[in-house]
Amino acid sequence: MTDASRPTAQQFDLEGILAPTAAVDAYMAKFVDSRPLPRNLHAAISYSLLGGGKRLRPVLCIRACQAVGGAQDQAMPPAAAIEMIHCFSLIHDDLPAMDDDDMRRGRPTLHKHTNEAMAILAGDLLNCLPFELIASQLPADLAGRIVLELATATNDMIAGQVYDTLPDFPADMSPLHRLQTIHRNKTGALIRCACRMGAMCGRADEQRLAAVTRYGEAIGLMFQVVDDLLDITQTSEHLGKTAGKDVEQGKMTYPSVMGIDASRAEVTRLQAEAHAGLDALPDNEGVRMLRDLCDYMAVRSK
Ligand code: IPE
Ligand code: IPE
Ligand code: MG
Ligand code: MG
Ligand code: MG
């Protein structure tokens, strides 16, 4: 596909697809407020959790629930939970010992806004609060499955951050295999989990869960390939986070290993793979939203 024939982010009814965002924000704010916390810790997590972000993971969770015939409210606890885990991952990702970033979501990172101790502790809280939320808000027969799903994906994300930051791969592992291992874990795991938890809360049977899993796996990897491309093609002002960090820090990325054109071709391949997953589901509004969300995620510019 040439750049001229490539669809742009403006072509999607993003407002419609992302409509549950306001309800997710309100749900997260209510849960955080219901929990006694030191005032400064409450302020720190509110700053990071409720201060912007595309909310793609909660929306994927809700749309996956709808795609298998469930309703938005059934997916609200895991939707909020996955955004909290994502937010924890970003706070820690930005710390000086990690990517050392000053800007996130168009504002100073949490450790710049407060201090490093608070950023570490706020991240810690946002790693456990979601499990409290799931255990207290979901029906008992679902809570155990969702806790297992979320805990596994969170641990895979942490493993992915280690592969990214402190790589210790066997010498005979190819660069492409290393790259896939980093990206599938650090980013793919939470996105796949968002989709699967939504489908589980919509009471999907095994066949539908497998279809949603195929979709989630493909867009999870695709998401980080696009993130890598944006890091070298967009400005910091546009992204709301520092551009050019990956080259500066010598990170292993799709463009650095495969080049820009091959990375774009990989996005297109993964987009088709995600569509193939959805093709196994009976068509409904949720499935159409997931398809559009995938196509938007392939062409997003921030
Ligand atoms: C950024 O994720 C971190 C990655 C996993 C690449 P998003 O691009 O979804 O960040 P927000 O939530 O919109 O800020
Ligand atoms: C993010 O990867 C992965 C996680 C936060 C788990 P990056 O380090 O590329 O994300 P950005 O570019 O800082 O958002
Ligand atoms: Mg990082
Ligand atoms: Mg980073
Ligand atoms: Mg990045």
Short mmCIF file of C-alpha atoms and ligand atoms in Angstrom, two decimals:
data_model
loop_
_atom_site.label_atom_id
_atom_site.label_comp_id
_atom_site.label_asym_id
_atom_site.label_seq_id
_atom_site.Cartn_x
_atom_site.Cartn_y
_atom_site.Cartn_z
CA MET A 1 0.00 0.00 0.00
CA THR A 2 1.41 3.43 -0.93
CA ASP A 3 1.28 6.35 1.50
CA ALA A 4 -1.28 8.10 -0.76
CA SER A 5 -3.71 5.14 -0.76
CA ARG A 6 -3.29 4.48 2.98
CA PRO A 7 -6.46 5.40 4.96
CA THR A 8 -5.97 8.13 7.56
CA ALA A 9 -7.05 8.22 11.20
CA GLN A 10 -9.67 10.84 10.29
CA GLN A 11 -11.64 8.28 8.27
CA PHE A 12 -12.97 6.45 11.32
CA ASP A 13 -15.92 7.27 13.56
CA LEU A 14 -13.49 7.39 16.46
CA GLU A 15 -15.90 9.30 18.65
CA GLY A 16 -18.42 6.47 18.30
CA ILE A 17 -15.87 3.68 18.82
CA LEU A 18 -14.31 5.38 21.86
CA ALA A 19 -17.66 6.46 23.35
CA PRO A 20 -17.29 4.21 26.46
CA THR A 21 -14.20 6.22 27.50
CA ALA A 22 -16.18 8.69 29.63
CA ALA A 23 -17.94 5.86 31.50
CA VAL A 24 -14.59 4.10 32.09
CA ASP A 25 -13.07 7.30 33.49
CA ALA A 26 -16.04 7.84 35.81
CA TYR A 27 -15.90 4.19 36.97
CA MET A 28 -12.16 4.40 37.69
CA ALA A 29 -12.54 7.72 39.55
CA LYS A 30 -15.37 6.30 41.68
CA PHE A 31 -13.39 3.19 42.57
CA VAL A 32 -10.27 5.19 43.47
CA ASP A 33 -12.38 7.55 45.60
CA SER A 34 -14.05 4.64 47.41
CA ARG A 35 -10.66 3.42 48.64
CA PRO A 36 -9.02 5.12 51.67
CA LEU A 37 -5.61 6.38 50.53
CA PRO A 38 -3.03 8.91 51.70
CA ARG A 39 -4.00 12.25 50.13
CA ASN A 40 -0.73 12.63 48.21
CA LEU A 41 -0.96 9.07 46.84
CA HIS A 42 -4.55 9.69 45.77
CA ALA A 43 -3.44 12.88 44.00
CA ALA A 44 -0.55 11.07 42.28
CA ILE A 45 -2.61 8.20 40.89
CA SER A 46 -5.40 10.59 39.85
CA TYR A 47 -2.83 12.69 37.96
CA SER A 48 -1.60 9.71 35.97
CA LEU A 49 -4.75 7.64 35.65
CA LEU A 50 -7.25 10.39 34.89
CA GLY A 51 -4.97 12.75 32.96
CA GLY A 52 -5.48 11.75 29.34
CA GLY A 53 -4.50 8.72 27.30
CA LYS A 54 -6.35 7.12 24.42
CA ARG A 55 -8.04 4.45 26.61
CA LEU A 56 -7.62 1.88 23.85
CA ARG A 57 -7.30 -1.11 26.19
CA PRO A 58 -10.56 -0.50 28.11
CA VAL A 59 -12.39 0.20 24.86
CA LEU A 60 -11.02 -3.04 23.35
CA CYS A 61 -12.22 -4.89 26.46
CA ILE A 62 -15.73 -3.44 26.19
CA ARG A 63 -16.00 -3.90 22.40
CA ALA A 64 -14.78 -7.52 22.70
CA CYS A 65 -17.50 -8.16 25.28
CA GLN A 66 -20.09 -6.70 22.90
CA ALA A 67 -18.63 -8.64 19.97
CA VAL A 68 -19.52 -11.93 21.70
CA GLY A 69 -23.00 -10.70 22.64
CA GLY A 70 -22.34 -9.13 26.06
CA ALA A 71 -23.15 -5.63 27.34
CA GLN A 72 -20.82 -2.73 28.22
CA ASP A 73 -21.49 -2.90 31.97
CA GLN A 74 -20.39 -6.54 32.19
CA ALA A 75 -16.91 -5.52 31.00
CA MET A 76 -16.49 -2.38 33.09
CA PRO A 77 -14.44 -3.94 35.96
CA PRO A 78 -11.79 -5.52 33.67
CA ALA A 79 -11.85 -2.43 31.41
CA ALA A 80 -10.92 -0.23 34.38
CA ALA A 81 -8.46 -2.82 35.68
CA ILE A 82 -6.50 -3.09 32.43
CA GLU A 83 -6.16 0.69 32.16
CA MET A 84 -4.79 0.78 35.74
CA ILE A 85 -2.17 -1.87 34.90
CA HIS A 86 -1.29 -0.01 31.69
CA CYS A 87 -0.94 3.22 33.68
CA PHE A 88 1.35 1.48 36.21
CA SER A 89 3.48 0.22 33.30
CA LEU A 90 3.79 3.74 31.87
CA ILE A 91 4.71 5.36 35.22
CA HIS A 92 7.50 2.83 35.78
CA ASP A 93 8.53 2.83 32.08
CA ASP A 94 9.23 6.58 32.35
CA LEU A 95 11.39 6.39 35.51
CA PRO A 96 15.04 7.48 35.25
CA ALA A 97 16.21 3.87 35.74
CA MET A 98 14.03 2.79 32.82
CA ASP A 99 13.39 5.01 29.75
CA ASP A 100 14.05 8.25 31.67
CA ASP A 101 11.23 10.29 30.12
CA ASP A 102 10.07 13.75 31.16
CA MET A 103 6.84 13.88 29.18
CA ARG A 104 3.82 11.58 29.06
CA ARG A 105 0.34 12.23 27.69
CA GLY A 106 1.34 15.83 26.97
CA ARG A 107 2.35 16.59 30.57
CA PRO A 108 5.31 16.06 32.89
CA THR A 109 5.77 12.39 33.82
CA LEU A 110 4.67 11.50 37.35
CA HIS A 111 8.21 11.44 38.79
CA LYS A 112 8.77 14.95 37.36
CA HIS A 113 5.38 16.15 38.64
CA THR A 114 6.00 14.67 42.12
CA ASN A 115 9.18 12.68 42.83
CA GLU A 116 10.65 9.25 42.14
CA ALA A 117 9.55 7.66 45.41
CA MET A 118 5.95 8.66 44.77
CA ALA A 119 6.10 7.44 41.15
CA ILE A 120 7.41 4.04 42.27
CA LEU A 121 4.74 3.74 44.96
CA ALA A 122 1.89 5.02 42.79
CA GLY A 123 2.92 2.42 40.17
CA ASP A 124 2.94 -0.26 42.86
CA LEU A 125 -0.58 0.73 43.90
CA LEU A 126 -1.84 0.66 40.32
CA ASN A 127 -0.43 -2.85 40.01
CA CYS A 128 -2.53 -4.20 42.90
CA LEU A 129 -5.63 -1.99 42.94
CA PRO A 130 -7.00 -3.68 39.78
CA PHE A 131 -7.02 -7.06 41.52
CA GLU A 132 -8.90 -5.60 44.47
CA LEU A 133 -11.36 -4.16 41.96
CA ILE A 134 -11.85 -7.46 40.10
CA ALA A 135 -12.23 -9.51 43.26
CA SER A 136 -14.76 -7.09 44.75
CA GLN A 137 -16.79 -6.20 41.63
CA LEU A 138 -17.10 -9.32 39.48
CA PRO A 139 -19.35 -12.36 40.12
CA ALA A 140 -17.38 -15.05 41.99
CA ASP A 141 -17.45 -17.57 39.11
CA LEU A 142 -15.77 -15.02 36.81
CA ALA A 143 -13.41 -13.27 39.25
CA GLY A 144 -10.93 -16.17 39.53
CA ARG A 145 -10.60 -16.56 35.75
CA ILE A 146 -10.15 -12.82 35.24
CA VAL A 147 -7.59 -12.52 38.05
CA LEU A 148 -5.57 -15.35 36.46
CA GLU A 149 -5.80 -13.74 33.01
CA LEU A 150 -4.78 -10.29 34.26
CA ALA A 151 -2.01 -11.53 36.56
CA THR A 152 -0.48 -13.65 33.77
CA ALA A 153 -0.55 -10.77 31.27
CA THR A 154 0.89 -8.32 33.82
CA ASN A 155 3.75 -10.70 34.57
CA ASP A 156 4.34 -11.14 30.82
CA MET A 157 4.43 -7.34 30.43
CA ILE A 158 7.03 -7.11 33.22
CA ALA A 159 9.06 -9.87 31.55
CA GLY A 160 8.79 -7.87 28.32
CA GLN A 161 10.13 -4.75 30.02
CA VAL A 162 13.10 -6.83 31.20
CA TYR A 163 13.70 -8.18 27.66
CA ASP A 164 13.52 -4.55 26.45
CA THR A 165 15.70 -2.97 29.14
CA LEU A 166 18.00 -5.73 30.43
CA PRO A 167 18.09 -8.25 27.57
CA ASP A 168 19.63 -11.64 28.34
CA PHE A 169 18.81 -13.66 25.22
CA PRO A 170 20.59 -16.87 24.14
CA ALA A 171 23.39 -15.98 21.67
CA ASP A 172 21.84 -18.02 18.84
CA MET A 173 18.44 -16.27 18.99
CA SER A 174 17.81 -14.28 15.78
CA PRO A 175 17.23 -10.50 15.94
CA LEU A 176 13.67 -10.91 14.65
CA HIS A 177 12.84 -13.56 17.23
CA ARG A 178 14.26 -11.31 19.99
CA LEU A 179 12.18 -8.40 18.73
CA GLN A 180 8.98 -10.43 18.63
CA THR A 181 9.66 -11.73 22.14
CA ILE A 182 10.14 -8.19 23.47
CA HIS A 183 7.07 -6.73 21.76
CA ARG A 184 4.66 -9.65 22.32
CA ASN A 185 5.42 -9.44 26.03
CA LYS A 186 5.91 -5.76 26.83
CA THR A 187 2.89 -4.55 24.83
CA GLY A 188 1.06 -7.46 23.23
CA ALA A 189 0.24 -9.26 26.47
CA LEU A 190 -1.94 -6.49 27.98
CA ILE A 191 -3.76 -5.80 24.70
CA ARG A 192 -4.49 -9.50 24.16
CA CYS A 193 -5.63 -9.71 27.79
CA ALA A 194 -7.95 -6.69 27.38
CA CYS A 195 -9.72 -8.45 24.51
CA ARG A 196 -9.87 -11.84 26.21
CA MET A 197 -11.20 -10.46 29.52
CA GLY A 198 -13.96 -8.63 27.61
CA ALA A 199 -14.94 -11.82 25.80
CA MET A 200 -14.87 -13.82 29.05
CA CYS A 201 -17.13 -11.27 30.77
CA GLY A 202 -19.47 -11.51 27.75
CA ARG A 203 -19.58 -15.26 28.50
CA ALA A 204 -18.00 -16.26 25.19
CA ASP A 205 -17.79 -19.97 24.38
CA GLU A 206 -14.34 -21.47 23.57
CA GLN A 207 -14.71 -20.87 19.83
CA ARG A 208 -15.54 -17.18 20.20
CA LEU A 209 -12.83 -16.72 22.82
CA ALA A 210 -10.32 -18.24 20.38
CA ALA A 211 -11.44 -15.81 17.65
CA VAL A 212 -11.06 -12.82 19.97
CA THR A 213 -7.67 -14.14 21.14
CA ARG A 214 -6.42 -14.36 17.53
CA TYR A 215 -7.54 -10.76 16.99
CA GLY A 216 -5.98 -9.55 20.27
CA GLU A 217 -2.65 -11.24 19.61
CA ALA A 218 -2.35 -9.67 16.19
CA ILE A 219 -3.28 -6.12 17.23
CA GLY A 220 -1.12 -6.39 20.36
CA LEU A 221 2.03 -6.90 18.31
CA MET A 222 0.82 -4.45 15.64
CA PHE A 223 0.37 -1.77 18.29
CA GLN A 224 4.04 -1.79 19.30
CA VAL A 225 5.27 -1.90 15.67
CA VAL A 226 3.23 1.29 15.09
CA ASP A 227 4.56 2.80 18.35
CA ASP A 228 8.12 2.14 17.11
CA LEU A 229 7.33 3.80 13.76
CA LEU A 230 5.76 6.83 15.44
CA ASP A 231 8.83 7.25 17.67
CA ILE A 232 10.91 8.01 14.56
CA THR A 233 8.31 9.71 12.33
CA GLN A 234 6.41 12.07 14.68
CA THR A 235 7.31 15.03 16.87
CA SER A 236 7.24 15.07 20.66
CA GLU A 237 4.57 17.81 20.58
CA HIS A 238 2.29 15.64 18.46
CA LEU A 239 2.88 12.45 20.47
CA GLY A 240 2.72 14.09 23.90
CA LYS A 241 5.84 12.04 24.79
CA THR A 242 9.46 12.38 23.76
CA ALA A 243 10.04 11.27 20.16
CA GLY A 244 13.34 9.74 19.06
CA LYS A 245 13.90 7.98 22.39
CA ASP A 246 14.37 4.51 20.90
CA VAL A 247 17.34 5.52 18.72
CA GLU A 248 18.78 7.65 21.54
CA GLN A 249 18.67 4.66 23.90
CA GLY A 250 19.68 2.05 21.32
CA LYS A 251 16.39 0.14 21.71
CA MET A 252 15.66 -2.85 19.54
CA THR A 253 12.66 -1.78 17.43
CA TYR A 254 10.95 -2.96 14.24
CA PRO A 255 12.27 -0.05 12.15
CA SER A 256 15.81 -0.47 13.54
CA VAL A 257 15.85 -4.20 12.73
CA MET A 258 13.69 -4.39 9.56
CA GLY A 259 13.60 -0.83 8.22
CA ILE A 260 10.57 1.44 7.84
CA ASP A 261 9.01 -0.13 4.74
CA ALA A 262 9.20 -3.70 6.05
CA SER A 263 7.78 -2.48 9.40
CA ARG A 264 4.81 -0.93 7.58
CA ALA A 265 4.31 -4.16 5.64
CA GLU A 266 4.31 -6.03 8.96
CA VAL A 267 1.57 -3.71 10.25
CA THR A 268 -0.53 -4.53 7.17
CA ARG A 269 0.07 -8.27 7.64
CA LEU A 270 -0.96 -8.13 11.32
CA GLN A 271 -4.02 -6.05 10.44
CA ALA A 272 -5.14 -8.83 8.04
CA GLU A 273 -4.45 -11.44 10.71
CA ALA A 274 -6.65 -9.51 13.18
CA HIS A 275 -9.44 -9.32 10.60
CA ALA A 276 -9.19 -13.06 10.04
CA GLY A 277 -9.79 -13.57 13.77
CA LEU A 278 -12.94 -11.44 13.61
CA ASP A 279 -14.21 -13.26 10.51
CA ALA A 280 -14.87 -16.29 12.73
CA LEU A 281 -17.44 -14.30 14.79
CA PRO A 282 -21.07 -13.72 13.77
CA ASP A 283 -21.29 -10.10 12.64
CA ASN A 284 -22.66 -7.52 15.08
CA GLU A 285 -22.01 -3.92 16.12
CA GLY A 286 -19.21 -4.96 18.53
CA VAL A 287 -17.40 -6.93 15.80
CA ARG A 288 -17.65 -3.95 13.43
CA MET A 289 -16.24 -1.67 16.14
CA LEU A 290 -13.31 -4.07 16.73
CA ARG A 291 -12.59 -4.12 12.98
CA ASP A 292 -12.59 -0.31 12.80
CA LEU A 293 -10.51 -0.06 15.96
CA CYS A 294 -7.91 -2.36 14.40
CA ASP A 295 -7.84 -0.28 11.21
CA TYR A 296 -7.52 2.92 13.22
CA MET A 297 -4.70 1.44 15.33
CA ALA A 298 -2.83 0.58 12.12
CA VAL A 299 -2.89 4.18 10.84
CA ARG A 300 -2.94 6.21 14.07
CA SER A 301 -0.47 9.08 14.23
CA LYS A 302 -0.24 9.31 18.05
C1 IPE B 1 1.91 3.60 25.08
O1 IPE B 1 0.61 3.12 24.98
C2 IPE B 1 2.81 2.53 25.57
C3 IPE B 1 2.91 1.37 24.69
C4 IPE B 1 2.59 0.19 25.07
C5 IPE B 1 3.43 1.52 23.35
P1 IPE B 1 -0.56 4.05 24.43
O2 IPE B 1 -0.13 4.66 23.12
O3 IPE B 1 -1.83 3.28 24.43
O4 IPE B 1 -0.60 5.20 25.54
P2 IPE B 1 -1.81 6.10 26.08
O5 IPE B 1 -2.57 5.27 27.06
O6 IPE B 1 -2.67 6.51 24.90
O7 IPE B 1 -1.13 7.27 26.74
C1 IPE B 2 6.18 0.62 26.39
O1 IPE B 2 7.12 0.62 25.43
C2 IPE B 2 5.90 -0.68 27.02
C3 IPE B 2 5.31 -0.52 28.35
C4 IPE B 2 5.09 0.62 28.95
C5 IPE B 2 4.99 -1.72 29.04
P1 IPE B 2 7.76 2.05 25.12
O2 IPE B 2 8.81 2.39 26.10
O3 IPE B 2 8.10 2.07 23.67
O4 IPE B 2 6.48 3.02 25.36
P2 IPE B 2 6.53 4.61 25.21
O5 IPE B 2 7.00 4.87 23.79
O6 IPE B 2 7.45 5.12 26.26
O7 IPE B 2 5.09 5.00 25.41
MG MG B 3 10.07 1.38 27.39
MG MG B 4 9.12 4.33 27.06
MG MG B 5 7.73 3.71 22.34
#
